[in-house]
Short mmCIF file of C-alpha atoms in Angstrom, two decimals:
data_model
loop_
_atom_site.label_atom_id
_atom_site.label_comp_id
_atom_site.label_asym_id
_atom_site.label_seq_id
_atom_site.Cartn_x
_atom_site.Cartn_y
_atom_site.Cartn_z
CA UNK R 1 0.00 0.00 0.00
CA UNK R 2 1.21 3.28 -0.66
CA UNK R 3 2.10 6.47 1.32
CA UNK R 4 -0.95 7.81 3.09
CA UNK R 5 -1.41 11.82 2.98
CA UNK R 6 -4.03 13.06 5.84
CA UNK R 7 -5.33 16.43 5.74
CA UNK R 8 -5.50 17.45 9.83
CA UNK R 9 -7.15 20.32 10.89
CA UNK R 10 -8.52 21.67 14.04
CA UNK R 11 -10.36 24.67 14.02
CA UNK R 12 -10.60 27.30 16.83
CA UNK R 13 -12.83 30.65 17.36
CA UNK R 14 -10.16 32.85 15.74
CA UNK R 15 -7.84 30.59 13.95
CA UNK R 16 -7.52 27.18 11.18
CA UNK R 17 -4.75 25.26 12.47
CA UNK R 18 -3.93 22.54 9.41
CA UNK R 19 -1.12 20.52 9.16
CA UNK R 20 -0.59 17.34 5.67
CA UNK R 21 1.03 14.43 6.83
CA UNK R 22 2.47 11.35 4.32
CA UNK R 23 2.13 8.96 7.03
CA UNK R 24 3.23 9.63 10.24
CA UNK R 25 5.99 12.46 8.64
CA UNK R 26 4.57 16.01 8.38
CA UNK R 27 5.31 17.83 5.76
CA UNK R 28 3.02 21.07 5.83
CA UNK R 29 1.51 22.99 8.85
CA UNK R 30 0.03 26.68 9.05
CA UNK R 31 -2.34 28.28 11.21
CA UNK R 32 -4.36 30.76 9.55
CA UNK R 33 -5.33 33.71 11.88
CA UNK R 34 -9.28 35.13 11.16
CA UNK R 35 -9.74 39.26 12.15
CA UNK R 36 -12.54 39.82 14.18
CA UNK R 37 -13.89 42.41 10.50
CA UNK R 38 -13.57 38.86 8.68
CA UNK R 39 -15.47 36.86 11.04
CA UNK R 40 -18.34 39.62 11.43
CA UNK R 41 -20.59 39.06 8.71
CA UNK R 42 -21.33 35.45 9.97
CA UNK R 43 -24.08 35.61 12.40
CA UNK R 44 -23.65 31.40 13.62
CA UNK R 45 -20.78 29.51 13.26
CA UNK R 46 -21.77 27.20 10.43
CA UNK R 47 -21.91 30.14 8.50
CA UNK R 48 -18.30 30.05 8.51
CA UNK R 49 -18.14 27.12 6.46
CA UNK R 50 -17.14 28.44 3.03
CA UNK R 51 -14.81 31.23 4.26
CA UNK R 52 -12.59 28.70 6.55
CA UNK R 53 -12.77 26.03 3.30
CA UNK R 54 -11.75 28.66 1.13
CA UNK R 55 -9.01 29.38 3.25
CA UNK R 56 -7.70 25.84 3.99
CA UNK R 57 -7.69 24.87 0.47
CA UNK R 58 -5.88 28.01 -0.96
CA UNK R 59 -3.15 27.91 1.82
CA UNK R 60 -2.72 24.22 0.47
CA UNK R 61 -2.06 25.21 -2.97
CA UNK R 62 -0.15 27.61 -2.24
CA UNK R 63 2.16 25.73 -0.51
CA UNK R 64 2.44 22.99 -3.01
CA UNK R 65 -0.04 20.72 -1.71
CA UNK R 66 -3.04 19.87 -4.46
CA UNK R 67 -6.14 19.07 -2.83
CA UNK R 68 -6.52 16.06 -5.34
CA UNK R 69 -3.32 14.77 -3.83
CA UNK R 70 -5.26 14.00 -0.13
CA UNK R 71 -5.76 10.46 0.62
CA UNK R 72 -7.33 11.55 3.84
CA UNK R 73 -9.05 13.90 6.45
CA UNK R 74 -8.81 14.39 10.36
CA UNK R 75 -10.54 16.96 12.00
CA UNK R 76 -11.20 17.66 15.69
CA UNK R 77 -14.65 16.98 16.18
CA UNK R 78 -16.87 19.62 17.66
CA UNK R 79 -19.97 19.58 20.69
CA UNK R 80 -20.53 15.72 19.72
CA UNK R 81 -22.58 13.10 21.68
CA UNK R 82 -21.56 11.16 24.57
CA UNK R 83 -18.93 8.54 22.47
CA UNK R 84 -15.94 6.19 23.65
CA UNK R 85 -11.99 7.69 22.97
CA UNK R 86 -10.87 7.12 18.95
CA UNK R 87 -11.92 7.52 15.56
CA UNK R 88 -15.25 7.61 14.59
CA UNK R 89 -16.67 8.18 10.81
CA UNK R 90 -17.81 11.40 9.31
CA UNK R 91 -21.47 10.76 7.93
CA UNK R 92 -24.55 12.82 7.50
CA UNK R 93 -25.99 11.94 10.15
CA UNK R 94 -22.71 13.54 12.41
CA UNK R 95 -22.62 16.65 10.31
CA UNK R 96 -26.74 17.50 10.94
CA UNK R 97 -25.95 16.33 14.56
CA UNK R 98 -23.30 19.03 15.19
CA UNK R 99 -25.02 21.85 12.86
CA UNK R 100 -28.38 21.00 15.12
CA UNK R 101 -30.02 24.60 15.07
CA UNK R 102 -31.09 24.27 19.07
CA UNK R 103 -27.08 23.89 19.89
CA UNK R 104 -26.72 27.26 21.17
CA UNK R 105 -22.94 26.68 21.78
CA UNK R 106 -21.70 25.66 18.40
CA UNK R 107 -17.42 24.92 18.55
CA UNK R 108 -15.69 25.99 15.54
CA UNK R 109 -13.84 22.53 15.24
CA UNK R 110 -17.17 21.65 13.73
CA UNK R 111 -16.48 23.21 10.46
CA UNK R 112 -13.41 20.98 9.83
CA UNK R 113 -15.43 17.97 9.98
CA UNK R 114 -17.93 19.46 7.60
CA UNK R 115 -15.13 20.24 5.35
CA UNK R 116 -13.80 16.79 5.67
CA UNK R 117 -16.83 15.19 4.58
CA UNK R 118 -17.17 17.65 1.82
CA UNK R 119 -14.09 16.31 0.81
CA UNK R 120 -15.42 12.92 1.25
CA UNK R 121 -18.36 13.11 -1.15
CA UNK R 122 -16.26 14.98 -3.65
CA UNK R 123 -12.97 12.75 -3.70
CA UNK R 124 -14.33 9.78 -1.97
CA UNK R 125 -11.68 9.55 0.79
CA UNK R 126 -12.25 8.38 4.09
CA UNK R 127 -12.54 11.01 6.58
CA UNK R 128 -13.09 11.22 10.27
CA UNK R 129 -12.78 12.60 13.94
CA UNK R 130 -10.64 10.97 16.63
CA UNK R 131 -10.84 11.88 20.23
CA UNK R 132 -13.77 13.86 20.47
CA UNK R 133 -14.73 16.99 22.68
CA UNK R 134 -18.02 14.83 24.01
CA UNK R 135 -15.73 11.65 24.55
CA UNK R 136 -17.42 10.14 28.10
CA UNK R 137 -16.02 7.34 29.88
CA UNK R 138 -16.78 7.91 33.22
CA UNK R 139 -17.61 4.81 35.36
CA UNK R 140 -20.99 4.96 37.28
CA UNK R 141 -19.65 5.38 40.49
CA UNK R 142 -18.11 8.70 39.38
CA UNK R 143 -21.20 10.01 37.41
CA UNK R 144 -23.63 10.31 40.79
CA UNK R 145 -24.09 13.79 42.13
CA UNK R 146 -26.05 14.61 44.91
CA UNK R 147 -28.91 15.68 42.47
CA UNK R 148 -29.77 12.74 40.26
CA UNK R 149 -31.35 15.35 37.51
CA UNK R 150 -27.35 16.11 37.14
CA UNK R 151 -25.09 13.61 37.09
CA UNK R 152 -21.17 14.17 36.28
CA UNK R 153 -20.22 13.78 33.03
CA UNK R 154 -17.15 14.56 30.75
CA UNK R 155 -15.89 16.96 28.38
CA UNK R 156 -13.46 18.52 26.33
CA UNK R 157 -9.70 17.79 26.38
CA UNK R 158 -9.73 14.13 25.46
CA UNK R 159 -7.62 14.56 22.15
CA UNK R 160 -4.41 16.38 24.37
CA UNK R 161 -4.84 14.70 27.23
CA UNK R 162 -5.02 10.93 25.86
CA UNK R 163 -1.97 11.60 23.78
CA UNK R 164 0.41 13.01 26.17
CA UNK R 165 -0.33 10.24 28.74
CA UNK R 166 0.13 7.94 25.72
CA UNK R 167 3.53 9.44 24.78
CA UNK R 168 4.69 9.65 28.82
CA UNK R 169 3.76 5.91 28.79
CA UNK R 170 5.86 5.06 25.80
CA UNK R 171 8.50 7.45 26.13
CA UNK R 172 8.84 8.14 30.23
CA UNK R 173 7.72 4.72 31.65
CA UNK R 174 8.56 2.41 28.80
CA UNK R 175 5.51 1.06 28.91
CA UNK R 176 2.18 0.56 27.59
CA UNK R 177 -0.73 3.13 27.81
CA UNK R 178 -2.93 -0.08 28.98
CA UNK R 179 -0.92 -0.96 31.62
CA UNK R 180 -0.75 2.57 33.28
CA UNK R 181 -2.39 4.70 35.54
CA UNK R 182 -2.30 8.51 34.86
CA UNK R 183 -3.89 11.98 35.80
CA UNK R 184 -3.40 14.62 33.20
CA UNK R 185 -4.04 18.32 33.82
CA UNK R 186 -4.77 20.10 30.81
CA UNK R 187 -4.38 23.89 31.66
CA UNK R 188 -5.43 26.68 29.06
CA UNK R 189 -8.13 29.05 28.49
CA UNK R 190 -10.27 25.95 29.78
CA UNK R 191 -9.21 22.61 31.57
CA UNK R 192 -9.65 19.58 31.36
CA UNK R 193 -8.39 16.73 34.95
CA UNK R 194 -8.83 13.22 33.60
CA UNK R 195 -7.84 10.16 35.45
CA UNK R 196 -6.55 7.25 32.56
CA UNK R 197 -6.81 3.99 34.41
CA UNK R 198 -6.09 0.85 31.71
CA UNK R 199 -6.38 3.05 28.77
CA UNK R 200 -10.19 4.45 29.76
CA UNK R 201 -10.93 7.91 31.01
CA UNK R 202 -12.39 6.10 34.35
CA UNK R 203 -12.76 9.70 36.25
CA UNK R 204 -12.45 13.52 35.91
CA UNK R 205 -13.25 17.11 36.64
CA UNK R 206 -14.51 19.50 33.82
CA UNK R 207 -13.99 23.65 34.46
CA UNK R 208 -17.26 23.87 35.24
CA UNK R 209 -17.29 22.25 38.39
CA UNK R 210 -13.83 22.44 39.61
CA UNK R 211 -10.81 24.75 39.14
CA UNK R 212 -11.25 27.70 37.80
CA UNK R 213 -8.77 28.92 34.81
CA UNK R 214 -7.90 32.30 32.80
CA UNK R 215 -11.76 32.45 31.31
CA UNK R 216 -14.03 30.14 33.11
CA UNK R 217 -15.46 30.77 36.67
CA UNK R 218 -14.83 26.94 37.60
CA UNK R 219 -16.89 25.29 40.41
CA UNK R 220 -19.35 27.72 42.73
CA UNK R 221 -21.60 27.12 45.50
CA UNK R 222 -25.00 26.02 44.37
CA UNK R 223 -27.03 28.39 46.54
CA UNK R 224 -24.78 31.30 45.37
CA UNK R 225 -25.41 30.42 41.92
CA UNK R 226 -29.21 29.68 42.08
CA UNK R 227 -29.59 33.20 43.67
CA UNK R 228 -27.73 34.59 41.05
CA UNK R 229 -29.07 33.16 38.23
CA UNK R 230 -32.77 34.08 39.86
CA UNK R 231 -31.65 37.96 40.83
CA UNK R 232 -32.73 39.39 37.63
CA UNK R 233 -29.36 41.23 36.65
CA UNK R 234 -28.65 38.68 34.21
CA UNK R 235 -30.18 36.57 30.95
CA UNK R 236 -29.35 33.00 30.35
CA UNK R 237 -26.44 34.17 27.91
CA UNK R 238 -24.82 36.86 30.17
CA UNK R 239 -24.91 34.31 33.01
CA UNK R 240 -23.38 31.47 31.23
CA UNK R 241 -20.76 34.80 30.50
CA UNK R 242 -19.47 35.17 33.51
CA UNK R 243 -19.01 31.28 33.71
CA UNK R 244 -17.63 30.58 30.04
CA UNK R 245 -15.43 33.62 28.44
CA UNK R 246 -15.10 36.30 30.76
CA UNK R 247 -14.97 34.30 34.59
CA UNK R 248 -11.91 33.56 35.90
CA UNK R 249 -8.73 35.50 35.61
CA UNK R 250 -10.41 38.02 33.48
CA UNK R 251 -13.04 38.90 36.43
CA UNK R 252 -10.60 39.28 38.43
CA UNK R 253 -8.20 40.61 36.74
CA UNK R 254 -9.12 42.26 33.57
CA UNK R 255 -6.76 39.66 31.59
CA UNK R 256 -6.25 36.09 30.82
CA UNK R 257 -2.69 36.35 29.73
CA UNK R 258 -0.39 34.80 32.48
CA UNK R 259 2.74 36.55 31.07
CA UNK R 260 0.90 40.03 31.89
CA UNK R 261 0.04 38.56 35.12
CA UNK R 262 3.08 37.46 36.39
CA UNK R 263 4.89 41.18 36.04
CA UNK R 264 2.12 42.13 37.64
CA UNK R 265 2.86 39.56 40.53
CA UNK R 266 6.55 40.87 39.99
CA UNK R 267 5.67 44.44 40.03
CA UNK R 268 4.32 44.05 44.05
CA UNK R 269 0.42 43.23 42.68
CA UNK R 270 -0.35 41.53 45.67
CA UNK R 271 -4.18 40.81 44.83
CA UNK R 272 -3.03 39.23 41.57
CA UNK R 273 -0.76 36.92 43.46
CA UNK R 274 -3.28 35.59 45.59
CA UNK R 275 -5.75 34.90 42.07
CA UNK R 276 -3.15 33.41 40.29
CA UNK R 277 -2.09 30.82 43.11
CA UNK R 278 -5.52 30.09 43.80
CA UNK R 279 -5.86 29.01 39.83
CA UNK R 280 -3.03 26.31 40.54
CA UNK R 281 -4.05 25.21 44.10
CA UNK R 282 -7.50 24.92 42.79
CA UNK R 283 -5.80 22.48 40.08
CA UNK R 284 -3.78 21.09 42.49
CA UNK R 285 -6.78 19.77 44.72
CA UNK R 286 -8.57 18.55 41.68
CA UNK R 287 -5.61 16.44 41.01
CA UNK R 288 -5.67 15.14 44.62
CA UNK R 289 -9.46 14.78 44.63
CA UNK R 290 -8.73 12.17 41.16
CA UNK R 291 -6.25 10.50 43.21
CA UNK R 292 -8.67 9.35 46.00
CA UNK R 293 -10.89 7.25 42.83
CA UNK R 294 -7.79 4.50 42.24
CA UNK R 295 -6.88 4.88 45.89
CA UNK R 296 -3.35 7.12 45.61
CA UNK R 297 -2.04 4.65 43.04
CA UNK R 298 -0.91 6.79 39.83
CA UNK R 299 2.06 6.01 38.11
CA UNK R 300 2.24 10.07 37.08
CA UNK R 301 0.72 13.25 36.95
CA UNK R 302 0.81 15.35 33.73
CA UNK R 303 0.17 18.71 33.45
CA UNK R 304 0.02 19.86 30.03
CA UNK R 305 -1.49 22.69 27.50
CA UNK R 306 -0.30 26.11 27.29
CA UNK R 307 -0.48 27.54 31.06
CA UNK R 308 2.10 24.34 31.68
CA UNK R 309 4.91 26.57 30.43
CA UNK R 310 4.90 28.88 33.19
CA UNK R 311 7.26 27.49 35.50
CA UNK R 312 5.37 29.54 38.04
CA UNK R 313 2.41 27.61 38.14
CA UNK R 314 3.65 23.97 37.23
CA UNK R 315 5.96 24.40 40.09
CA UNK R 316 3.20 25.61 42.71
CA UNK R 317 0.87 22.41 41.25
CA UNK R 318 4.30 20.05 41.63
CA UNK R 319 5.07 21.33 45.33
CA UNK R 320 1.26 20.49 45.99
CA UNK R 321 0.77 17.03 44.30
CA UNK R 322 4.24 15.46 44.61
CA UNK R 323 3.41 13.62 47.46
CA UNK R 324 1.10 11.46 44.61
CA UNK R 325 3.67 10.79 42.28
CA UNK R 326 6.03 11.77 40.13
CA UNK R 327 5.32 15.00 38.23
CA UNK R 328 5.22 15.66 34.04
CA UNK R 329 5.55 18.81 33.07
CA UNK R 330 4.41 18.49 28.81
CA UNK R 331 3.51 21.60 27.93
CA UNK R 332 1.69 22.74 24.97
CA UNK R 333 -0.20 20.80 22.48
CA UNK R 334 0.25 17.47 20.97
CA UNK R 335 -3.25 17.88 19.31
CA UNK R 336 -2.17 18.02 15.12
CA UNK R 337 -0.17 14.61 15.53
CA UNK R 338 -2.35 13.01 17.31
CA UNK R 339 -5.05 13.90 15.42
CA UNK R 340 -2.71 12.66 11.95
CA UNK R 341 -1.54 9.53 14.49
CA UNK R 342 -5.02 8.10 15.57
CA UNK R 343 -6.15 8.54 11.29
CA UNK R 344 -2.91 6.40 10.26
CA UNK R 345 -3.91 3.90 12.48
CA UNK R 346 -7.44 3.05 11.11
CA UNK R 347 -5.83 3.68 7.71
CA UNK R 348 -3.45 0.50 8.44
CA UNK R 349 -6.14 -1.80 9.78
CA UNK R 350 -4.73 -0.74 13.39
CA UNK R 351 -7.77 0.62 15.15
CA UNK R 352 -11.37 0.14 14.23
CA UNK R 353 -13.22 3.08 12.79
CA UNK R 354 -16.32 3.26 14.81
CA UNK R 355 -20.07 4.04 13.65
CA UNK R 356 -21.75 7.36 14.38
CA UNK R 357 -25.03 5.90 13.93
CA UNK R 358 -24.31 3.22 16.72
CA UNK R 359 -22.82 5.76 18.98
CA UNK R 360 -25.99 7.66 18.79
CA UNK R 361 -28.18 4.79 19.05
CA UNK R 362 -26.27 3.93 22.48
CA UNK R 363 -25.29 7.24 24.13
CA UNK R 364 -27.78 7.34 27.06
CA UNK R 365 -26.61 4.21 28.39
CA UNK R 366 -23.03 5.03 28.24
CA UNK R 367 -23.81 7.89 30.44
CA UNK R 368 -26.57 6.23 32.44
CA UNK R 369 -25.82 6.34 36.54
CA UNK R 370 -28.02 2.48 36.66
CA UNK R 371 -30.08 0.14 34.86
CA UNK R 372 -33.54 1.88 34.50
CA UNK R 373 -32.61 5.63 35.31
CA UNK R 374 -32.76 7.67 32.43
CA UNK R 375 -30.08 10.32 32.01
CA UNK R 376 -31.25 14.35 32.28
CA UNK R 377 -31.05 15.95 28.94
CA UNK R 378 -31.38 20.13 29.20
CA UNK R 379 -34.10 21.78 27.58
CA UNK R 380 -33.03 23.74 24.10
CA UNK R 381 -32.02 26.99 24.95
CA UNK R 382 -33.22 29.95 22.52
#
């Protein structure tokens, strides 16, 4: 069989990040920035659709790369049902699931899987996600809150998370991801603290009800929040605001940018030094509270994603959590090859490509608490 060349791509808010591997060697990768001006005239993000494509396919050209000569497509997924970790196929049904009109909260990352199964029906390749944002392995035990209307779930940071405890297995331990037991701490704009027991996401603790980070408002008390969300100062939107985009460092701050903060830690800013270390000791207990699921035993802790590379708060996390296990620090993003990895492999016959259709058809009982209870599901929002 010949060389295999994947199209990855992983669309944010403001930017296309893109990458072409020939099997597991890259040998193109941009990210094209979008101006607030360009990105004005779309009122929903599906809109989007034929200025990103437009985009993507001219930086491709330009830089030597025909789309004809694609033998494949990757894309980060977007706000996806309840699924296991790896690669699942890009259909019609997925695409009308993710463009649903009552989805109120719409990722960009959606629009690369649209594009992929453009390219799908036009060149006839096989396309697909791997590692979704609605990935959800969380055992029963874990799922139970004390309100059974809202049990835990998980969220977000599978595709990062999975593939740096993947590549500290193989490359720090020697061993097998299977045969390991890891908490990874994916710290950005968002977070994401998932427990990796055996190669399943057994545990974790989404932003929403833990930590808080540069622009979320993390975990609050429930009578607090009720009040709040019942005073009348706010609509559904501007509440879910202050919780989602502008909670967190920015409220208390005025900025999410941890360089700025630090000088201003530097500079004698003593308020901003108390913020910032409650970010990372919020982290830090979220880590610990993981721990307590398998009992203390973790073979390492990872922290990971772009706030990783301040040494100021991956060494107030360490000093907090060492008494685990060993420490990681990984920082950045591994998201492009492991996006371009986790394709190869169906490509080869490695990994199964799974069935959106059957993931659909079987969602509530992968996040069902127990045999008979059905699982909430929130009202459309308008």
């Amino acid at each position: 069989m010949g060389t295999h060349r994947i199209l990855v791509m992983n669309l944010g808010s403001t930017s296309s990040k893109i990458a072409v591997y020939d099997d597991d060697k890259e040998v193109f990768n941009e990210t094209l920035r979008h101006t607030t001006e360009e990105l004005a005239p779309f009122g929903d993000v599906v809109e989007q659709f034929d200025f990103r494509k437009d985009k993507i396919f001219e930086s491709l050209e330009k830089n030597g790369i025909p789309v004809d000569s694609l033998t494949a497509a990757v894309s980060r997924g977007g706000n996806i049902i309840a699924c296991p970790h790896g690669a699942i196929g890009i259909d019609q049904a997925m695409i009308d699931y993710l463009t649903r009109p009552e989805d109120m909260a719409k990722h960009p990352s959606l629009i690369g899987s649209m594009i992929a199964y453009d390219l799908h029906k036009d060149k006839g390749i096989p396309v697909c996600i791997y590692d979704a944002i609605g990935t959800d392995e969380k055992i029963p035990l874990c799922r139970v809150s004390g309100v059974p209307e809202l049990p835990h779930f998980t969220v977000g940071h599978t595709l990062n998370t999975r593939a740096m405890a993947i590549k500290c297995a193989e490359e720090k331990l020697g061993k097998k991801f299977e045969e390991c037991t890891f908490i990874v701490a994916h710290l950005g704009g968002g977070s994401a603290i998932r427990l990796y027991k055996d190669g399943v996401n057994i545990d974790s603790v989404n932003d929403d009800e833990g930590n808080f980070t540069p622009e979320r408002g993390g975990g609050v008390g429930a009578k607090g929040l009720v009040d709040l969300c019942y005073s009348g100062k706010y609509s559904y939107k501007e509440a879910m605001k202050l919780f989602h985009g502008k909670g967190g460092l920015i409220a208390h701050l005025g900025t999410a940018d941890a360089i700025e903060i630090e000088k201003m830690i530097e500079g004698g800013d003593g308020y901003a030094a108390i913020v910032y270390e409650a970010m990372a000791l919020n982290v830090a207990k979220d880590i610990a509270k993981l721990a307590a699921t398998v009992c203390g035993k973790v073979d390492r802790i990872i922290l990971t994603g772009g706030i990783s590379y301040s040494k100021y708060v991956s060494d107030y996390i360490k000093e907090h959590v060492e008494f685990i296990c060993p420490v990681e620090v990984m920082a950045g993003e591994y998201e492009m090859e492991a996006l371009a990895a986790g394709c190869l492999r169906v490509l080869k016959g490695e990994e199964a490509l799974q069935d959106f259709g059957e993931i659909a058809a079987t969602a509530k009982d992968r996040i069902r608490i127990y045999p008979g209870v059905e699982p909430y599901t929130a009202p459309a929002r308008k």
